[in-house]
Amino acid sequence: LLDPISFFAEKMTSAEIRQSFLDFFREKQHSIVPSAPLLPSSPNLLFTNAGMNQFVPYFLGTEHAPYDPPRAADTQKCIRAGGKHNDLEDVGYDTYHHPFFEMLGNWSFGNYFKAEAIEWAWELLTKRWAMPKERLYATVYKPGEGDPADFDQEAYDLWRALFEREGLDPDVHIVNGNKADNFWMMGDTGPCGPCSEIHIDLTAEGDTKGSLVNQDDSRCIEIWNLVFIQFNAETDGSFRHLPATHVDTGMGFERACAVIQGTKGGSDFSKLASNYDTDVFTPIFDKLTELSGKKYTGTVPAVGRRDGLSEQEKIDVAFRVIADHIRTGSFAIADGILPSNNGRNYVIRRILRRAIRVARTIGLGSDAPLLPQLAPVVIEHFGDAFPELKERSDVILENLETEELSFGRTLDRGISLFEDAADKLDDGQPFPAATVVKLWETFGFPLDLTQVMIDERGLSVDAAELERLTQAHKDTGDAGDGPDTISAVTIDTHVTSEFIGYESDSVETTVEEWIESDDHTIAVVSKSPLYVEKGGQLGDTGSVLFEDGHEISIIETMSIGDALCLRLAESPVHRPNKLVVSLDTERRRGIESHHTATHILHWALHKEVSREASQQGSLVAPDRLRFDFNGKALSAKQISAIETAVNERISRNDTVSWQEVVHADIRDRDDIMQFFGDKYGERVRVVQIGGETGDLTGWSMELCGGTHVRNTGDIGLFKIRSEGAIAAGIRRIEAVCGEAAVNYVHESIDLLKEEIQAALDKLTAANNDLEKAGADGIAIPSVDVEELEGDADINGINALLVELTCHRDELQQAAIDADKRLKKASAGAAAEIASEWLEETLATVEDGSPKRLVGLLPGDNPALIQETLTGLKRRQFDGVAVLALVADDTVHIAAVVDKAHTSQFQAGKLVQELTALVDGKGGGKPEMARGAGKATDKVDAMLERARELIA
């Protein structure tokens, strides 16, 4: 028979591994704290990249740790994908590098130190998780020439005593390491100190005697790092002793899962453990298999090899890259790091675009965006441990879809350009640096993504030339790290076009160039009324009219340099020099209404909330607007006040005008909204609402290049749909106006009426059940939903919505009260049945050590199983019991084990095995566990197995 601990370790899921770590340190009097967001509070960090980030003030002594005792444990979300810490280029090509990972950690803030940290680490690994002790190695800091501090004699002595106690040779199991391996620093400055890493030998034989430690070999990996924080690295390069010593440990969650699950709880090392062969990633792999028809087999290319991969190796690399990157992107977006063109946001964009490109190698993403289909798997799998994933699921899915659709428009074209350039190269000829830059600035290919493609083809690029061209583009082009406008074709043109869409909807124009691509025709025109997507405003669509009366739709407007380019839906037979360009005016008017409403919303936000609430991003579409701002959550009163203020200004029908001015003349005017982080040219465009046209005296004035209505009355009704958080300190308002607002209001009214009727029906049904149970019902409020109407203006509409909401809430609360009363009545009835059943059943239980009880409870009341458990506790049952109940087409299972017998039987393990027999799941602690399954026809066989297990 397997040792119970080894058996438990072998069967642990990743969620159970995470929880067992936290439970272990809870037993050691650690406070369990939530993970800090990936968006760091420190301005020096790109991302939260280590568990210690949120605790730096405690280490420095500038704040006191708010825990009693001052100990903590957590699992910290981390991203290392830029700057000093960057694992991105290795993802997919090995089994253990990830830009995003969880760091399990335990912390002491001036409390315990090296002795406890080392002893507890050993206890968790070898006792709780059953890792073979002879396979574990500890590293100790020994400075090299020029390294800080002294040899860590204290840690060495503690490890030596421990290994001797365990019957292991310290001279073999302790390995010295220099600053690079065994001196931990968060950055160039800050808390730091020597560390002891614990490595595990994963070779089949397990007899490498420490020779692979710190050799970057996947057969022997670091599993835990115990950092002993003693110093603060100063700006002058010196190391100052901290006022108190601290412990900072970090264990890679994914690696821990790989070691435990990949070795069957430390019992089988015949196969090399891989982070990807765990249930951290397999649910994503299962979804990829479902979508692609391909299967993951776990092949890994030889170290350093990127080109000449077999077809299966390409598939397996793609699976790993996609699974890793969808995890990274989902967690980052949940914490408010949205893909864009600057800083950390661009890093997330790079990661997502690498996944999107790789998806093409397994035939995914061209028909429908792939990432939004995978994200729900991540949200479901990790959402219990990290609830922000579920709370912000809509934001995650929206941003993933937007990013994939945006890059997807250019991806195939960019790949084609790359392949054409690569195919033309002679042996040994470098890939042209100019093409790398073109892929970046025109097609949105991050530079490192193109480098991966170059590596996959076994090619090289002139690094110096690439750096020169990249820098030249940054000096003259976009100030960010990537393009703002992405086009799906390669166009070399020096045409300067005129945008006349502020005043005109249609224009006869000259076609300066006709460009034919594989599936579309591009017209480069001298002037156009179609707006190109930028600044949050979506681009226009429209049509071109030829002299013969033939009309073709324009499906996209692009800007290439100073040229305006129109992508046509079909290729014309003739390509004249002149044609008429017209925009889709209905679509444009919706965009103009929502854009102008955005300006008024910004004004109202300042008026009703705070002048400090400034815009952080926006989207203007034909049917909605989205406005992000910094600040706190808005109250219902504030939202109502903003709505009223916006609608009042709309009803004034003020003139909306715009004019070009010299930026230097208005730069210091605080009544003109301008974003000082943005780059403006010498002349800027001011959009003014109200006041005297041309005098810059409006009540709303902003620098803006977008299109707008002529009068505020053109906007129509304005209605806020939602307000909520998208990141720490960043809020988002979503609103609609005009016909979209009217439709939304009618939908809201209809929905509230449906909810009222549903609550009435639920309350009536609950009262009927109470009557059957012999209990008093709840008084049902009198509401006739058909009589509830309101006036057509905004005040009347809001009053009706408030009235409906109050009725709904009143009825829903009454239904909740009735349900509680019904549960209480049900529990009372169940308690009587449970008491009678226990009196009869316990009388037949044989005495033993322990007593054993297996039984199927009578009836189909779900409350019965809990009442029976309560009855066992009240009777001080000191044995092992397995209970089952069939109710609502479900087998409910519970197990209890007296504390004195948990070394022999564990309730969690019992329920885990028994629920599997009825096609279900379950688990819990050694003393009590619950579960359920759907196979009611297998309940008798399950109970028979329960008798065998506790016999």
Short mmCIF file of N, CA, C and O in Angstrom, two decimals, residues 745-746 748-760 781-792 796-811:
data_model
loop_
_atom_site.label_atom_id
_atom_site.label_comp_id
_atom_site.label_asym_id
_atom_site.label_seq_id
_atom_site.Cartn_x
_atom_site.Cartn_y
_atom_site.Cartn_z
N VAL A 745 -33.25 52.39 -23.19
CA VAL A 745 -34.23 52.67 -22.14
C VAL A 745 -35.41 51.71 -22.24
O VAL A 745 -35.86 51.14 -21.24
N HIS A 746 -35.93 51.51 -23.46
CA HIS A 746 -37.06 50.58 -23.63
C HIS A 746 -36.66 49.16 -23.22
O HIS A 746 -37.44 48.45 -22.58
N SER A 748 -34.36 48.39 -21.04
CA SER A 748 -34.22 48.38 -19.58
C SER A 748 -35.57 48.28 -18.90
O SER A 748 -35.75 47.55 -17.92
N ILE A 749 -36.54 49.04 -19.43
CA ILE A 749 -37.90 49.00 -18.86
C ILE A 749 -38.50 47.60 -19.02
O ILE A 749 -39.07 47.03 -18.08
N ASP A 750 -38.37 47.03 -20.21
CA ASP A 750 -38.90 45.69 -20.46
C ASP A 750 -38.24 44.66 -19.56
O ASP A 750 -38.89 43.76 -19.02
N LEU A 751 -36.90 44.79 -19.39
CA LEU A 751 -36.17 43.85 -18.55
C LEU A 751 -36.62 43.95 -17.09
O LEU A 751 -36.82 42.93 -16.42
N LEU A 752 -36.78 45.19 -16.60
CA LEU A 752 -37.22 45.36 -15.22
C LEU A 752 -38.61 44.78 -15.01
O LEU A 752 -38.90 44.16 -13.98
N LYS A 753 -39.48 44.96 -15.99
CA LYS A 753 -40.82 44.39 -15.88
C LYS A 753 -40.76 42.86 -15.85
O LYS A 753 -41.51 42.21 -15.10
N GLU A 754 -39.87 42.29 -16.69
CA GLU A 754 -39.70 40.83 -16.68
C GLU A 754 -39.17 40.36 -15.33
O GLU A 754 -39.63 39.33 -14.79
N GLU A 755 -38.22 41.10 -14.75
CA GLU A 755 -37.66 40.72 -13.45
C GLU A 755 -38.70 40.84 -12.35
O GLU A 755 -38.74 40.03 -11.41
N ILE A 756 -39.57 41.87 -12.46
CA ILE A 756 -40.65 42.02 -11.48
C ILE A 756 -41.61 40.83 -11.56
O ILE A 756 -41.98 40.24 -10.54
N GLN A 757 -41.99 40.46 -12.78
CA GLN A 757 -42.90 39.33 -12.95
C GLN A 757 -42.27 38.04 -12.46
O GLN A 757 -42.93 37.21 -11.82
N ALA A 758 -40.95 37.86 -12.75
CA ALA A 758 -40.25 36.65 -12.31
C ALA A 758 -40.20 36.59 -10.78
O ALA A 758 -40.37 35.52 -10.18
N ALA A 759 -39.97 37.76 -10.15
CA ALA A 759 -39.94 37.79 -8.68
C ALA A 759 -41.31 37.48 -8.10
O ALA A 759 -41.44 36.78 -7.08
N LEU A 760 -42.37 38.00 -8.75
CA LEU A 760 -43.73 37.68 -8.31
C LEU A 760 -44.01 36.19 -8.41
O LEU A 760 -44.56 35.57 -7.49
N PRO A 781 -46.47 41.99 -2.26
CA PRO A 781 -46.82 43.38 -2.62
C PRO A 781 -47.67 43.41 -3.89
O PRO A 781 -47.51 42.58 -4.79
N SER A 782 -48.58 44.37 -3.96
CA SER A 782 -49.46 44.49 -5.13
C SER A 782 -48.79 45.38 -6.17
O SER A 782 -48.56 46.57 -5.94
N VAL A 783 -48.43 44.77 -7.33
CA VAL A 783 -47.77 45.51 -8.40
C VAL A 783 -48.38 45.09 -9.72
O VAL A 783 -48.43 43.90 -10.05
N ASP A 784 -48.87 46.07 -10.50
CA ASP A 784 -49.37 45.80 -11.85
C ASP A 784 -48.37 46.42 -12.83
O ASP A 784 -48.36 47.63 -13.05
N VAL A 785 -47.51 45.56 -13.40
CA VAL A 785 -46.42 46.07 -14.22
C VAL A 785 -46.92 46.79 -15.46
O VAL A 785 -46.26 47.69 -15.99
N GLU A 786 -48.09 46.43 -15.96
CA GLU A 786 -48.58 47.04 -17.20
C GLU A 786 -49.01 48.49 -16.97
O GLU A 786 -49.09 49.28 -17.92
N GLU A 787 -49.31 48.86 -15.72
CA GLU A 787 -49.75 50.22 -15.45
C GLU A 787 -48.58 51.17 -15.20
O GLU A 787 -48.78 52.38 -15.06
N LEU A 788 -47.36 50.63 -15.11
CA LEU A 788 -46.21 51.46 -14.79
C LEU A 788 -45.68 52.13 -16.04
O LEU A 788 -45.05 51.51 -16.89
N GLU A 789 -45.92 53.42 -16.19
CA GLU A 789 -45.46 54.18 -17.34
C GLU A 789 -44.86 55.49 -16.84
O GLU A 789 -45.12 55.95 -15.72
N GLY A 790 -44.07 56.15 -17.70
CA GLY A 790 -43.46 57.42 -17.32
C GLY A 790 -43.50 58.40 -18.46
O GLY A 790 -43.82 58.06 -19.59
N ASP A 791 -43.15 59.68 -18.16
CA ASP A 791 -43.08 60.70 -19.19
C ASP A 791 -41.92 60.45 -20.13
O ASP A 791 -40.97 59.73 -19.80
N ALA A 792 -41.97 61.07 -21.31
CA ALA A 792 -40.97 60.80 -22.34
C ALA A 792 -39.65 61.50 -22.09
O ALA A 792 -38.63 61.09 -22.64
N GLY A 796 -38.73 62.00 -16.56
CA GLY A 796 -39.79 61.02 -16.47
C GLY A 796 -39.28 59.61 -16.66
O GLY A 796 -39.71 58.67 -15.97
N ILE A 797 -38.34 59.44 -17.60
CA ILE A 797 -37.76 58.12 -17.84
C ILE A 797 -37.01 57.63 -16.61
O ILE A 797 -37.18 56.49 -16.17
N ASN A 798 -36.19 58.50 -16.04
CA ASN A 798 -35.43 58.11 -14.85
C ASN A 798 -36.35 57.81 -13.68
O ASN A 798 -36.09 56.89 -12.89
N ALA A 799 -37.42 58.60 -13.55
CA ALA A 799 -38.37 58.34 -12.45
C ALA A 799 -39.01 56.97 -12.62
O ALA A 799 -39.19 56.23 -11.64
N LEU A 800 -39.37 56.61 -13.87
CA LEU A 800 -39.96 55.30 -14.11
C LEU A 800 -38.96 54.19 -13.82
O LEU A 800 -39.31 53.18 -13.19
N LEU A 801 -37.72 54.38 -14.25
CA LEU A 801 -36.69 53.37 -13.99
C LEU A 801 -36.47 53.18 -12.49
O LEU A 801 -36.29 52.06 -12.02
N VAL A 802 -36.47 54.30 -11.75
CA VAL A 802 -36.31 54.21 -10.29
C VAL A 802 -37.48 53.47 -9.67
O VAL A 802 -37.31 52.60 -8.80
N GLU A 803 -38.70 53.80 -10.12
CA GLU A 803 -39.90 53.14 -9.57
C GLU A 803 -39.88 51.64 -9.86
O GLU A 803 -40.13 50.81 -8.96
N LEU A 804 -39.54 51.29 -11.09
CA LEU A 804 -39.47 49.87 -11.45
C LEU A 804 -38.39 49.15 -10.64
O LEU A 804 -38.60 48.03 -10.18
N THR A 805 -37.26 49.81 -10.50
CA THR A 805 -36.15 49.20 -9.75
C THR A 805 -36.56 48.96 -8.31
O THR A 805 -36.25 47.91 -7.72
N CYS A 806 -37.26 49.92 -7.71
CA CYS A 806 -37.71 49.76 -6.30
C CYS A 806 -38.68 48.59 -6.17
O CYS A 806 -38.57 47.79 -5.23
N HIS A 807 -39.62 48.52 -7.12
CA HIS A 807 -40.57 47.40 -7.08
C HIS A 807 -39.83 46.06 -7.24
O HIS A 807 -40.11 45.10 -6.52
N ARG A 808 -38.90 46.01 -8.18
CA ARG A 808 -38.16 44.77 -8.39
C ARG A 808 -37.39 44.37 -7.13
O ARG A 808 -37.43 43.22 -6.68
N ASP A 809 -36.68 45.35 -6.55
CA ASP A 809 -35.87 45.05 -5.36
C ASP A 809 -36.74 44.60 -4.19
O ASP A 809 -36.37 43.68 -3.43
N GLU A 810 -37.91 45.24 -4.04
CA GLU A 810 -38.83 44.88 -2.95
C GLU A 810 -39.32 43.44 -3.12
O GLU A 810 -39.32 42.65 -2.17
N LEU A 811 -39.69 43.10 -4.36
CA LEU A 811 -40.20 41.76 -4.62
C LEU A 811 -39.09 40.71 -4.51
O LEU A 811 -39.31 39.61 -3.98
#
